[in-house]
PDB file of C-alpha atoms and ligand atoms in Angstrom:
ATOM      1  CA  GLU A  18       0.000   0.000   0.000  1.00 53.00           C
ATOM      2  CA  GLY A  19       1.483   3.314  -1.054  1.00 64.00           C
ATOM      3  CA  ALA A  20       0.572   6.944  -1.001  1.00 77.00           C
ATOM      4  CA  ALA A  21      -2.352   7.909  -3.185  1.00 90.00           C
ATOM      5  CA  GLY A  22      -2.165  11.667  -2.807  1.00 96.00           C
ATOM      6  CA  SER A  23      -2.842  14.460  -0.385  1.00 97.00           C
ATOM      7  CA  LEU A  24      -5.881  16.198   1.012  1.00 98.00           C
ATOM      8  CA  ALA A  25      -5.593  19.935   1.558  1.00 98.00           C
ATOM      9  CA  VAL A  26      -8.132  21.553   3.880  1.00 98.00           C
ATOM     10  CA  ALA A  27      -8.213  25.281   3.280  1.00 98.00           C
ATOM     11  CA  GLN A  28      -7.989  27.738   6.122  1.00 97.00           C
ATOM     12  CA  GLY A  29     -10.924  30.126   6.318  1.00 97.00           C
ATOM     13  CA  LYS A  30     -13.333  28.525   3.826  1.00 98.00           C
ATOM     14  CA  CYS A  31     -15.249  26.150   6.081  1.00 98.00           C
ATOM     15  CA  GLN A  32     -18.787  27.240   6.909  1.00 98.00           C
ATOM     16  CA  GLY A  33     -19.621  24.215   9.044  1.00 98.00           C
ATOM     17  CA  HIS A  34     -21.769  22.248   6.618  1.00 98.00           C
ATOM     18  CA  GLY A  35     -20.464  19.032   8.128  1.00 98.00           C
ATOM     19  CA  ARG A  36     -20.548  16.899   4.999  1.00 98.00           C
ATOM     20  CA  CYS A  37     -16.807  16.246   4.788  1.00 98.00           C
ATOM     21  CA  TYR A  38     -16.333  14.512   8.112  1.00 98.00           C
ATOM     22  CA  ALA A  39     -19.608  12.642   7.598  1.00 98.00           C
ATOM     23  CA  VAL A  40     -18.306  10.958   4.447  1.00 98.00           C
ATOM     24  CA  ALA A  41     -14.657  10.714   5.558  1.00 98.00           C
ATOM     25  CA  PRO A  42     -14.751   9.819   9.254  1.00 98.00           C
ATOM     26  CA  ASP A  43     -11.297   8.218   9.129  1.00 98.00           C
ATOM     27  CA  LEU A  44      -9.727  11.445   7.851  1.00 98.00           C
ATOM     28  CA  LEU A  45     -11.659  14.415   9.148  1.00 98.00           C
ATOM     29  CA  THR A  46     -13.316  15.384  12.405  1.00 98.00           C
ATOM     30  CA  ASP A  47     -15.362  18.301  13.662  1.00 98.00           C
ATOM     31  CA  ASP A  48     -14.388  20.864  16.216  1.00 97.00           C
ATOM     32  CA  GLU A  49     -16.707  21.860  19.040  1.00 96.00           C
ATOM     33  CA  GLU A  50     -18.673  24.208  16.761  1.00 97.00           C
ATOM     34  CA  GLY A  51     -19.139  21.841  13.819  1.00 98.00           C
ATOM     35  CA  PHE A  52     -16.351  23.170  11.648  1.00 98.00           C
ATOM     36  CA  VAL A  53     -13.808  20.812  10.167  1.00 98.00           C
ATOM     37  CA  ALA A  54     -10.995  20.441  12.700  1.00 98.00           C
ATOM     38  CA  GLN A  55      -8.235  19.994  10.087  1.00 98.00           C
ATOM     39  CA  ALA A  56      -8.447  23.456   8.498  1.00 98.00           C
ATOM     40  CA  GLY A  57      -5.040  24.597   7.333  1.00 98.00           C
ATOM     41  CA  GLN A  58      -3.626  21.072   7.168  1.00 98.00           C
ATOM     42  CA  VAL A  59      -2.426  18.927   4.289  1.00 98.00           C
ATOM     43  CA  LEU A  60      -3.036  15.261   5.030  1.00 97.00           C
ATOM     44  CA  PRO A  61      -1.182  12.409   3.306  1.00 96.00           C
ATOM     45  CA  ILE A  62      -3.676   9.966   1.825  1.00 97.00           C
ATOM     46  CA  SER A  63      -3.048   6.238   1.567  1.00 96.00           C
ATOM     47  CA  VAL A  64      -4.597   4.038  -1.092  1.00 95.00           C
ATOM     48  CA  ALA A  65      -6.992   2.688   1.517  1.00 96.00           C
ATOM     49  CA  LEU A  66      -8.351   6.157   2.270  1.00 97.00           C
ATOM     50  CA  ALA A  67      -8.430   7.517  -1.269  1.00 97.00           C
ATOM     51  CA  GLU A  68     -12.163   6.982  -1.669  1.00 97.00           C
ATOM     52  CA  GLN A  69     -12.924   8.864   1.536  1.00 98.00           C
ATOM     53  CA  ALA A  70     -10.627  11.690   0.459  1.00 98.00           C
ATOM     54  CA  ARG A  71     -12.346  11.983  -2.894  1.00 97.00           C
ATOM     55  CA  ALA A  72     -15.771  11.879  -1.256  1.00 98.00           C
ATOM     56  CA  ALA A  73     -14.820  14.628   1.198  1.00 98.00           C
ATOM     57  CA  ALA A  74     -13.577  16.898  -1.565  1.00 98.00           C
ATOM     58  CA  ASP A  75     -16.737  16.305  -3.590  1.00 98.00           C
ATOM     59  CA  ALA A  76     -19.024  16.831  -0.589  1.00 98.00           C
ATOM     60  CA  CYS A  77     -17.965  20.298   0.532  1.00 98.00           C
ATOM     61  CA  PRO A  78     -20.193  23.015  -0.951  1.00 98.00           C
ATOM     62  CA  GLU A  79     -17.607  25.680  -0.067  1.00 98.00           C
ATOM     63  CA  TRP A  80     -14.784  24.020  -2.042  1.00 98.00           C
ATOM     64  CA  ALA A  81     -12.709  23.987   1.117  1.00 98.00           C
ATOM     65  CA  ILE A  82     -11.183  20.565   0.471  1.00 98.00           C
ATOM     66  CA  ASP A  83      -8.853  19.676  -2.367  1.00 98.00           C
ATOM     67  CA  TYR A  84      -7.784  16.113  -3.072  1.00 98.00           C
ATOM     68  CA  ARG A  85      -4.711  15.765  -5.248  1.00 96.00           C
ATOM     69  CA  VAL A  86      -3.688  12.403  -6.613  1.00 94.00           C
ATOM     70  CA  SER A  87       0.065  11.824  -6.658  1.00 85.00           C
TER      71      SER A  87
HETATM   72 FE1  F3S B 108     -16.677  22.779   6.396  1.00 51.15          FE
HETATM   73 FE2  F3S B 108     -17.061  21.976   3.944  1.00 51.15          FE
HETATM   74 FE3  F3S B 108     -16.690  20.250   5.804  1.00 51.15          FE
HETATM   75  S1  F3S B 108     -18.019  23.736   4.892  1.00 51.15           S
HETATM   76  S2  F3S B 108     -17.465  21.137   7.701  1.00 51.15           S
HETATM   77  S3  F3S B 108     -15.203  21.756   5.119  1.00 51.15           S
HETATM   78  S4  F3S B 108     -18.207  20.110   4.207  1.00 51.15           S
END
């Protein structure tokens, strides 16, 4: 199993819709106010988590999450 890419969570775009961590519970979590807790982070994505990463990027209506395949 190798790296499949990276997931970049933008700082300042999240509006708390909550869809990303619902579809990618192994990657993303919510803070105490319902915003994504990983804002400002770039997460390495394994092959096993690639589908969750793609789903999270597709789910956010604010385009806060960018999945890049390596
Ligand atoms: Fe925020 Fe988008 Fe997730 S608005 S909680 S990053 S679905």
